[in-house]
């Protein structure tokens, strides 16, 4: 817990330093950011990102190899994806309801002037079809998460079936996993400094004017994120995970702080897995299956931003969305959040896809861009919390099953 306190202290100090620069020395911010804050933050980011591909690969191979029963893998997959879809749908519904209630965009108007150019969002169907890598080595070098997950599941499955014949390789994978987890522990010691530099850099670079003009949008997204975490996740943690939500949040807070400072679910993955396994006592097997998958496809925070942003843009451009269009927003925002990569800012690019589906202009994304950095940090913390809540749910429901049928209980040593 000491480390969490240090990270939070780093965050608070970073915000203070950023605000001071912003208010009193905006001119000095550039060089300080370029030569001090930026590089320190980047070193920390690179250190944890360095571990993402090997950790996902080793841990999923080891996790899958431990599940000798393919039915169990299917069952866990079903529960995981079911949880992801339900919570994401609830997330967008909360976001849109709140945006309709508070009407952040009614006061404003949009002149149609903005230098935002919509990038082509990757088609969701392609993402789904590409899950099986035709070249696994390429998937590993490019860090294509879904492909790495699929390949690792195949290898793990084969290791489970081949048993003693491939014991050496399985041991090697287990040791690889141990080495990566050890490195996470060491790198986390530098997290307070990394968090400080990343936050100071983000806050210091934030234009005051942008925050003022986009204030209402900002507040609605933040409120929806908090409501989702406090109501949806807490209920899931309490009812499905049989755990005290406060205890859960306290135990998982180091990972949330790192997600907040890095704005990247994928980048935070090594830390969120280690935190879930050690502090929340999630079996390795479940954590290494649910969390990498979640960091790639489960983004409730991102869906919330997209829901609020769509309603906001409809309001500032004076478009009344029909009920059918609202349903389309829910469906496409769910797909868009699945297709969003867990790296900073991608949620905004995927927003273009949602807007296009309901015929809204994409140019107002330029307005949102100005305040997106801070929202990105917050939604990333929500994104990874949803994955951990899901891992807890899968753990509890598998435990219950094992109690009913003790013969498979041995699966859970992790
Ligand atoms: N930064 C987010 C994440 O990594 C994705 C996004 O919404 O842009 O979870």
Short mmCIF file of N, CA and C in Angstrom, two decimals, residues 134-199:
data_model
loop_
_atom_site.label_atom_id
_atom_site.label_comp_id
_atom_site.label_asym_id
_atom_site.label_seq_id
_atom_site.Cartn_x
_atom_site.Cartn_y
_atom_site.Cartn_z
N UNK A 134 -2.23 -14.84 -39.41
CA UNK A 134 -1.64 -15.70 -40.44
C UNK A 134 -0.13 -15.76 -40.22
N UNK A 135 0.38 -14.75 -39.50
CA UNK A 135 1.81 -14.77 -39.18
C UNK A 135 1.99 -14.36 -37.72
N UNK A 136 2.08 -15.35 -36.81
CA UNK A 136 2.14 -15.04 -35.38
C UNK A 136 3.36 -14.20 -35.00
N UNK A 137 4.46 -14.39 -35.69
CA UNK A 137 5.65 -13.60 -35.35
C UNK A 137 5.40 -12.12 -35.65
N UNK A 138 4.72 -11.89 -36.77
CA UNK A 138 4.38 -10.51 -37.11
C UNK A 138 3.44 -9.93 -36.05
N UNK A 139 2.48 -10.75 -35.60
CA UNK A 139 1.56 -10.28 -34.57
C UNK A 139 2.33 -9.86 -33.32
N UNK A 140 3.34 -10.66 -32.96
CA UNK A 140 4.13 -10.34 -31.77
C UNK A 140 4.95 -9.07 -31.99
N UNK A 141 5.57 -8.93 -33.15
CA UNK A 141 6.40 -7.73 -33.34
C UNK A 141 5.54 -6.49 -33.47
N UNK A 142 4.34 -6.64 -34.03
CA UNK A 142 3.50 -5.44 -34.17
C UNK A 142 2.67 -5.18 -32.93
N UNK A 143 2.68 -6.11 -31.97
CA UNK A 143 1.90 -5.93 -30.75
C UNK A 143 0.40 -5.99 -31.03
N UNK A 144 -0.02 -6.81 -31.96
CA UNK A 144 -1.44 -6.95 -32.25
C UNK A 144 -2.08 -7.85 -31.18
N UNK A 145 -2.74 -7.18 -30.21
CA UNK A 145 -3.17 -7.90 -29.00
C UNK A 145 -4.09 -9.07 -29.26
N UNK A 146 -5.16 -8.84 -30.05
CA UNK A 146 -6.12 -9.93 -30.24
C UNK A 146 -5.45 -11.13 -30.90
N UNK A 147 -4.56 -10.88 -31.85
CA UNK A 147 -3.86 -11.98 -32.52
C UNK A 147 -2.93 -12.70 -31.56
N UNK A 148 -2.25 -11.93 -30.70
CA UNK A 148 -1.35 -12.56 -29.73
C UNK A 148 -2.16 -13.44 -28.77
N UNK A 149 -3.32 -12.91 -28.33
CA UNK A 149 -4.17 -13.67 -27.42
C UNK A 149 -4.60 -14.99 -28.09
N UNK A 150 -5.04 -14.90 -29.35
CA UNK A 150 -5.51 -16.10 -30.05
C UNK A 150 -4.38 -17.12 -30.19
N UNK A 151 -3.21 -16.65 -30.61
CA UNK A 151 -2.08 -17.56 -30.79
C UNK A 151 -1.68 -18.22 -29.47
N UNK A 152 -1.64 -17.41 -28.41
CA UNK A 152 -1.24 -17.93 -27.10
C UNK A 152 -2.24 -18.97 -26.60
N UNK A 153 -3.54 -18.75 -26.88
CA UNK A 153 -4.54 -19.74 -26.45
C UNK A 153 -4.30 -21.06 -27.18
N UNK A 154 -4.00 -21.00 -28.48
CA UNK A 154 -3.71 -22.23 -29.23
C UNK A 154 -2.51 -22.98 -28.64
N UNK A 155 -1.42 -22.22 -28.37
CA UNK A 155 -0.22 -22.86 -27.83
C UNK A 155 -0.53 -23.48 -26.46
N UNK A 156 -1.23 -22.71 -25.61
CA UNK A 156 -1.55 -23.20 -24.27
C UNK A 156 -2.40 -24.46 -24.34
N UNK A 157 -3.34 -24.45 -25.26
CA UNK A 157 -4.22 -25.60 -25.43
C UNK A 157 -3.40 -26.84 -25.82
N UNK A 158 -2.48 -26.65 -26.78
CA UNK A 158 -1.65 -27.76 -27.23
C UNK A 158 -0.78 -28.29 -26.09
N UNK A 159 -0.22 -27.36 -25.30
CA UNK A 159 0.62 -27.78 -24.16
C UNK A 159 -0.20 -28.61 -23.17
N UNK A 160 -1.46 -28.20 -22.96
CA UNK A 160 -2.31 -28.94 -22.02
C UNK A 160 -2.56 -30.35 -22.55
N UNK A 161 -2.84 -30.44 -23.85
CA UNK A 161 -3.17 -31.75 -24.43
C UNK A 161 -1.93 -32.65 -24.46
N UNK A 162 -0.78 -32.08 -24.82
CA UNK A 162 0.43 -32.89 -24.97
C UNK A 162 1.06 -33.29 -23.63
N UNK A 163 0.70 -32.55 -22.58
CA UNK A 163 1.11 -32.94 -21.22
C UNK A 163 2.61 -33.10 -21.04
N UNK A 164 3.01 -34.24 -20.49
CA UNK A 164 4.41 -34.46 -20.13
C UNK A 164 5.38 -34.37 -21.30
N UNK A 165 4.87 -34.68 -22.48
CA UNK A 165 5.72 -34.64 -23.67
C UNK A 165 6.34 -33.26 -23.87
N UNK A 166 5.58 -32.19 -23.53
CA UNK A 166 6.06 -30.83 -23.78
C UNK A 166 6.28 -30.09 -22.45
N UNK A 167 6.61 -30.85 -21.42
CA UNK A 167 6.75 -30.25 -20.10
C UNK A 167 7.83 -29.17 -20.07
N UNK A 168 8.93 -29.40 -20.79
CA UNK A 168 10.03 -28.44 -20.76
C UNK A 168 9.58 -27.08 -21.29
N UNK A 169 8.83 -27.11 -22.38
CA UNK A 169 8.37 -25.84 -22.95
C UNK A 169 7.40 -25.14 -21.99
N UNK A 170 6.56 -25.94 -21.37
CA UNK A 170 5.60 -25.35 -20.43
C UNK A 170 6.35 -24.71 -19.24
N UNK A 171 7.37 -25.40 -18.74
CA UNK A 171 8.17 -24.82 -17.66
C UNK A 171 8.82 -23.52 -18.10
N UNK A 172 9.32 -23.54 -19.33
CA UNK A 172 9.98 -22.34 -19.86
C UNK A 172 9.00 -21.16 -19.87
N UNK A 173 7.78 -21.42 -20.32
CA UNK A 173 6.76 -20.37 -20.38
C UNK A 173 6.45 -19.87 -18.96
N UNK A 174 6.36 -20.80 -18.01
CA UNK A 174 6.06 -20.40 -16.64
C UNK A 174 7.17 -19.52 -16.08
N UNK A 175 8.43 -19.92 -16.38
CA UNK A 175 9.54 -19.12 -15.89
C UNK A 175 9.59 -17.76 -16.58
N UNK A 176 9.26 -17.76 -17.86
CA UNK A 176 9.19 -16.48 -18.57
C UNK A 176 8.19 -15.56 -17.90
N UNK A 177 7.05 -16.13 -17.52
CA UNK A 177 6.02 -15.36 -16.85
C UNK A 177 6.53 -14.80 -15.51
N UNK A 178 7.24 -15.65 -14.76
CA UNK A 178 7.78 -15.20 -13.47
C UNK A 178 8.76 -14.04 -13.66
N UNK A 179 9.59 -14.16 -14.69
CA UNK A 179 10.58 -13.10 -14.94
C UNK A 179 9.87 -11.78 -15.24
N UNK A 180 8.83 -11.84 -16.07
CA UNK A 180 8.11 -10.61 -16.42
C UNK A 180 7.46 -9.98 -15.19
N UNK A 181 6.83 -10.83 -14.35
CA UNK A 181 6.17 -10.31 -13.15
C UNK A 181 7.18 -9.65 -12.21
N UNK A 182 8.36 -10.24 -12.15
CA UNK A 182 9.41 -9.65 -11.31
C UNK A 182 9.80 -8.28 -11.85
N UNK A 183 9.91 -8.19 -13.18
CA UNK A 183 10.27 -6.89 -13.77
C UNK A 183 9.19 -5.84 -13.51
N UNK A 184 7.91 -6.26 -13.56
CA UNK A 184 6.84 -5.30 -13.26
C UNK A 184 7.05 -4.72 -11.87
N UNK A 185 7.40 -5.59 -10.94
CA UNK A 185 7.56 -5.14 -9.56
C UNK A 185 8.65 -4.06 -9.47
N UNK A 186 9.75 -4.31 -10.17
CA UNK A 186 10.85 -3.34 -10.11
C UNK A 186 10.45 -2.03 -10.78
N UNK A 187 9.81 -2.15 -11.94
CA UNK A 187 9.45 -0.94 -12.68
C UNK A 187 8.44 -0.11 -11.91
N UNK A 188 7.55 -0.81 -11.17
CA UNK A 188 6.55 -0.07 -10.40
C UNK A 188 7.17 0.83 -9.35
N UNK A 189 8.39 0.52 -8.94
CA UNK A 189 9.05 1.40 -7.96
C UNK A 189 9.25 2.80 -8.55
N UNK A 190 9.34 2.88 -9.87
CA UNK A 190 9.55 4.20 -10.49
C UNK A 190 8.22 4.88 -10.82
N UNK A 191 7.10 4.19 -10.55
CA UNK A 191 5.79 4.73 -10.95
C UNK A 191 5.47 6.11 -10.37
N UNK A 192 5.82 6.38 -9.09
CA UNK A 192 5.48 7.71 -8.57
C UNK A 192 6.11 8.84 -9.40
N UNK A 193 7.36 8.63 -9.85
CA UNK A 193 8.02 9.67 -10.64
C UNK A 193 7.41 9.76 -12.03
N UNK A 194 7.13 8.59 -12.60
CA UNK A 194 6.51 8.56 -13.92
C UNK A 194 5.15 9.24 -13.90
N UNK A 195 4.35 8.90 -12.86
CA UNK A 195 3.01 9.48 -12.76
C UNK A 195 3.10 10.99 -12.61
N UNK A 196 4.05 11.44 -11.77
CA UNK A 196 4.24 12.88 -11.57
C UNK A 196 4.51 13.57 -12.90
N UNK A 197 5.48 13.06 -13.65
CA UNK A 197 5.89 13.72 -14.89
C UNK A 197 4.77 13.70 -15.93
N UNK A 198 4.08 12.56 -16.04
CA UNK A 198 3.02 12.45 -17.05
C UNK A 198 1.87 13.41 -16.77
N UNK A 199 1.48 13.50 -15.50
CA UNK A 199 0.36 14.37 -15.15
C UNK A 199 0.74 15.83 -15.29
#
